[in-house]
GROMACS .gro file of C-alpha atoms in nm:
model
  236
    1MET     CA    1  10.735  12.256  10.261
    2LYS     CA    2  10.402  12.263  10.425
    3GLN     CA    3  10.268  12.023  10.064
    4ILE     CA    4  10.539  11.822  10.130
    5ALA     CA    5  10.453  11.811  10.513
    6ILE     CA    6  10.089  11.726  10.406
    7VAL     CA    7  10.175  11.445  10.157
    8LEU     CA    8  10.420  11.243  10.429
    9THR     CA    9  10.176  11.268  10.677
   10CYS     CA   10   9.933  11.112  10.414
   11ILE     CA   11  10.192  10.837  10.377
   12LEU     CA   12  10.285  10.772  10.752
   13VAL     CA   13   9.873  10.729  10.811
   14SER     CA   14   9.888  10.474  10.532
   15PHE     CA   15  10.160  10.262  10.693
   16SER     CA   16  10.057  10.043  11.045
   17SER     CA   17  10.220  10.107  11.363
   18ASP     CA   18  10.488   9.865  11.316
   19ALA     CA   19  10.615  10.036  10.972
   20GLN     CA   20  10.600  10.393  11.154
   21SER     CA   21  10.841  10.259  11.426
   22LEU     CA   22  11.073  10.131  11.144
   23ILE     CA   23  11.160  10.513  11.082
   24GLY     CA   24  11.485  10.622  11.167
   25ALA     CA   25  11.827  10.461  11.167
   26TRP     CA   26  11.932  10.130  11.314
   27LYS     CA   27  12.254   9.934  11.354
   28ASN     CA   28  12.399   9.568  11.435
   29THR     CA   29  12.759   9.530  11.563
   30THR     CA   30  12.963   9.204  11.516
   31THR     CA   31  13.353   9.133  11.564
   32THR     CA   32  13.535   8.947  11.316
   33ALA     CA   33  13.801   8.645  11.371
   34GLN     CA   34  14.046   8.923  11.355
   35GLY     CA   35  13.898   9.150  11.611
   36ASP     CA   36  13.836   9.405  11.363
   37GLN     CA   37  13.440   9.551  11.462
   38LEU     CA   38  13.149   9.550  11.161
   39GLU     CA   39  12.916   9.796  11.184
   40THR     CA   40  12.581   9.775  10.955
   41VAL     CA   41  12.345  10.030  10.944
   42VAL     CA   42  11.981  10.063  10.839
   43ILE     CA   43  11.819  10.379  10.775
   44PHE     CA   44  11.415  10.364  10.698
   45THR     CA   45  11.246  10.684  10.518
   46GLU     CA   46  10.900  10.699  10.451
   47ALA     CA   47  10.931  10.490  10.143
   48TYR     CA   48  11.319  10.440  10.078
   49GLN     CA   49  11.576  10.208  10.294
   50VAL     CA   50  11.920  10.158  10.272
   51SER     CA   51  12.130   9.901  10.449
   52THR     CA   52  12.546   9.920  10.476
   53THR     CA   53  12.800   9.752  10.632
   54TYR     CA   54  13.152   9.864  10.701
   55ASN     CA   55  13.459   9.793  10.935
   56THR     CA   56  13.525  10.067  11.197
   57SER     CA   57  13.850   9.943  11.264
   58THR     CA   58  13.982   9.998  10.913
   59ARG     CA   59  13.736  10.201  10.821
   60GLU     CA   60  13.671   9.984  10.479
   61PHE     CA   61  13.320   9.999  10.280
   62ILE     CA   62  13.203   9.624  10.273
   63LYS     CA   63  12.870   9.609  10.106
   64SER     CA   64  12.525   9.814  10.028
   65ASN     CA   65  12.200   9.724   9.916
   66GLY     CA   66  11.843   9.946   9.906
   67GLY     CA   67  11.565  10.051   9.706
   68SER     CA   68  11.210  10.107   9.812
   69TRP     CA   69  10.990   9.931  10.068
   70SER     CA   70  10.665   9.884  10.247
   71ILE     CA   71  10.525   9.619  10.543
   72MET     CA   72  10.234   9.441  10.572
   73ASP     CA   73  10.185   9.199  10.893
   74ASN     CA   74  10.571   9.221  10.997
   75THR     CA   75  10.642   9.166  10.698
   76ILE     CA   76  10.870   9.411  10.492
   77THR     CA   77  10.897   9.376  10.106
   78GLU     CA   78  11.171   9.555   9.926
   79THR     CA   79  11.209   9.664   9.556
   80ILE     CA   80  11.584   9.649   9.567
   81GLU     CA   81  11.741   9.926   9.333
   82PHE     CA   82  12.106   9.853   9.393
   83ASN     CA   83  12.324   9.578   9.539
   84THR     CA   84  12.687   9.534   9.567
   85ASP     CA   85  12.677   9.172   9.630
   86ASN     CA   86  12.433   9.071   9.422
   87PRO     CA   87  12.364   9.360   9.102
   88LYS     CA   88  12.151   9.076   8.980
   89LEU     CA   89  11.875   9.119   9.223
   90VAL     CA   90  11.805   9.487   9.123
   91GLY     CA   91  11.455   9.500   8.991
   92ALA     CA   92  11.345   9.207   9.229
   93GLU     CA   93  11.105   9.209   9.501
   94VAL     CA   94  11.258   9.060   9.826
   95ASP     CA   95  11.033   8.980  10.132
   96TYR     CA   96  11.156   8.898  10.519
   97LYS     CA   97  10.958   8.888  10.840
   98VAL     CA   98  11.070   9.117  11.095
   99LYS     CA   99  11.022   9.132  11.507
  100LEU     CA  100  10.956   9.532  11.629
  101THR     CA  101  11.025   9.636  11.947
  102THR     CA  102  11.052  10.004  12.053
  103ASP     CA  103  11.406  10.012  12.045
  104ALA     CA  104  11.480   9.679  11.818
  105PHE     CA  105  11.408   9.508  11.533
  106GLN     CA  106  11.507   9.159  11.442
  107ILE     CA  107  11.470   8.997  11.130
  108VAL     CA  108  11.324   8.665  11.151
  109GLU     CA  109  11.497   8.443  10.920
  110SER     CA  110  11.843   8.487  10.986
  111GLN     CA  111  11.795   8.614  11.347
  112LEU     CA  112  11.990   8.944  11.285
  113LYS     CA  113  11.935   9.192  11.537
  114PHE     CA  114  11.976   9.550  11.509
  115VAL     CA  115  11.934   9.846  11.740
  116LYS     CA  116  11.721  10.148  11.747
  117ILE     CA  117  12.019  10.466  11.670
  118ASP     CA  118  11.732  10.752  11.632
  119ASN     CA  119  11.341  10.773  11.497
  120GLY     CA  120  11.407  11.027  11.265
  121SER     CA  121  11.505  11.346  11.495
  122PRO     CA  122  11.673  11.576  11.563
  123GLY     CA  123  11.858  11.617  11.234
  124GLN     CA  124  11.621  11.859  10.981
  125LEU     CA  125  11.679  11.679  10.653
  126GLN     CA  126  11.521  11.319  10.758
  127GLY     CA  127  11.411  11.160  10.401
  128ALA     CA  128  11.520  11.025  10.076
  129TRP     CA  129  11.655  11.335   9.856
  130LEU     CA  130  11.747  11.237   9.438
  131MET     CA  131  11.994  11.500   9.318
  132SER     CA  132  11.809  11.706   9.115
  133GLY     CA  133  12.107  12.016   8.951
  134ARG     CA  134  12.392  12.168   9.014
  135VAL     CA  135  12.480  12.572   8.967
  136ARG     CA  136  12.810  12.611   8.763
  137ASN     CA  137  12.948  12.960   8.713
  138GLY     CA  138  12.610  13.109   8.793
  139LYS     CA  139  12.383  12.870   8.534
  140THR     CA  140  12.196  12.601   8.692
  141GLN     CA  141  12.196  12.261   8.518
  142LEU     CA  142  11.899  12.059   8.599
  143ARG     CA  143  11.894  11.692   8.565
  144ASP     CA  144  11.594  11.427   8.502
  145ILE     CA  145  11.529  11.255   8.843
  146SER     CA  146  11.315  11.011   8.674
  147ARG     CA  147  11.594  10.828   8.488
  148PRO     CA  148  11.778  10.512   8.549
  149ARG     CA  149  12.102  10.651   8.651
  150LYS     CA  150  12.054  10.811   8.983
  151THR     CA  151  12.198  11.031   9.285
  152MET     CA  152  11.989  10.980   9.607
  153LYS     CA  153  12.069  11.038   9.959
  154ILE     CA  154  11.927  10.883  10.265
  155LEU     CA  155  11.906  11.057  10.638
  156SER     CA  156  11.727  10.958  10.967
  157GLY     CA  157  11.751  11.230  11.203
  158THR     CA  158  12.153  11.137  11.297
  159ARG     CA  159  12.299  10.945  10.984
  160PHE     CA  160  12.347  10.990  10.614
  161GLN     CA  161  12.460  10.803  10.348
  162TRP     CA  162  12.438  10.896   9.934
  163ILE     CA  163  12.445  10.647   9.669
  164ALA     CA  164  12.478  10.656   9.295
  165TYR     CA  165  12.382  10.385   9.047
  166ASN     CA  166  12.172  10.266   8.752
  167THR     CA  167  11.866  10.081   8.767
  168LYS     CA  168  11.910  10.009   8.408
  169THR     CA  169  12.242   9.886   8.416
  170LYS     CA  170  12.250   9.745   8.776
  171GLN     CA  171  12.564   9.954   8.842
  172PHE     CA  172  12.690  10.003   9.157
  173LEU     CA  173  12.878  10.385   9.119
  174GLY     CA  174  12.981  10.460   9.471
  175THR     CA  175  12.859  10.564   9.819
  176GLY     CA  176  12.971  10.755  10.146
  177GLY     CA  177  12.785  10.798  10.492
  178GLY     CA  178  12.806  10.855  10.837
  179THR     CA  179  12.686  11.079  11.091
  180TYR     CA  180  12.574  11.453  11.039
  181THR     CA  181  12.411  11.752  11.227
  182THR     CA  182  12.190  12.077  11.091
  183LYS     CA  183  12.256  12.375  11.288
  184ASN     CA  184  12.158  12.751  11.225
  185GLY     CA  185  12.145  12.661  10.851
  186ILE     CA  186  12.496  12.475  10.864
  187TYR     CA  187  12.479  12.084  10.763
  188THR     CA  188  12.810  11.884  10.875
  189GLU     CA  189  12.876  11.563  10.791
  190HIS     CA  190  13.131  11.294  10.939
  191ILE     CA  191  13.245  11.079  10.713
  192LYS     CA  192  13.287  10.677  10.877
  193PHE     CA  193  13.251  10.560  10.530
  194PHE     CA  194  13.382  10.590  10.151
  195SER     CA  195  13.360  10.333   9.897
  196LYS     CA  196  13.587  10.534   9.619
  197ASP     CA  197  13.849  10.617   9.924
  198THR     CA  198  13.910  10.489  10.264
  199SER     CA  199  14.158  10.817  10.356
  200LYS     CA  200  13.795  11.010  10.332
  201ALA     CA  201  13.664  10.816  10.639
  202GLY     CA  202  13.725  11.018  10.956
  203ILE     CA  203  13.661  11.332  10.844
  204SER     CA  204  13.402  11.604  10.865
  205LEU     CA  205  13.288  11.839  10.606
  206GLU     CA  206  13.034  12.186  10.653
  207PHE     CA  207  12.832  12.292  10.396
  208ASN     CA  208  12.559  12.564  10.406
  209PHE     CA  209  12.179  12.439  10.355
  210LYS     CA  210  11.850  12.595  10.262
  211ILE     CA  211  11.498  12.434  10.208
  212GLU     CA  212  11.384  12.632   9.913
  213ASN     CA  213  11.043  12.617   9.700
  214ASP     CA  214  11.076  12.207   9.808
  215GLN     CA  215  11.422  12.187   9.759
  216TRP     CA  216  11.717  12.106   9.939
  217ILE     CA  217  12.015  12.378   9.829
  218HIS     CA  218  12.341  12.229   9.903
  219THR     CA  219  12.637  12.426   9.893
  220GLY     CA  220  13.022  12.460  10.006
  221PHE     CA  221  13.340  12.245   9.926
  222SER     CA  222  13.357  11.864   9.837
  223SER     CA  223  13.600  11.634   9.982
  224LYS     CA  224  13.837  11.724   9.768
  225GLY     CA  225  13.806  12.067   9.782
  226ASP     CA  226  13.589  12.126   9.485
  227PRO     CA  227  13.305  12.390   9.510
  228ILE     CA  228  12.951  12.253   9.473
  229HIS     CA  229  12.638  12.426   9.450
  230GLU     CA  230  12.376  12.121   9.429
  231ILE     CA  231  12.020  12.088   9.435
  232TRP     CA  232  11.798  11.801   9.611
  233ASN     CA  233  11.470  11.719   9.518
  234LEU     CA  234  11.275  11.501   9.845
  235ARG     CA  235  11.210  11.139   9.695
  236LEU     CA  236  10.857  11.078   9.782
   0.00000   0.00000   0.00000
């Protein structure tokens, strides 16, 4: 982990102070004409981000987009890796100006405002991670994390989201997310949305976790009750 910490420090130093203040989770809340509450949560890690909207009243997943990002002179540049509303944008670069304060940021063109949820703490797994393998029947099955088909998990200090997608076919395969905690080697997810099965929203799952050889080792049982033993690599 020492090597990862050094790399992340270098990345943070290379950004402006504005970029540093974006690290963490942010949310925007609106109410529909029917009285449903919609929440959009944006998670920024050092180099990757995701923005997702879901209905907190019905727990319905609505949309998601994300990819890599950078900032200069208060203009964010995103290279899109997935977009449920417009898959044709996958691979494109999108620029937009933002206004940043200590507790909020606003997208200038749309006047959309997000308030800060956290600054990347207190959870121990903050960052963007790619699934790099599974252990089945005692045998480790590794996968190439440079391939177009990816499963990425992005975490702030309190929020998490996993996303499965393919940058070559521009296909979005599924997502889920919510809040999380890490304590005494236990990683607990509290699911707020799940694109494939709304009934999973509202449940909590506990997993054992540890960081070993710069990898996140994740074991427990899935939302279907199946045993899982996953390996995740930090995405730099």
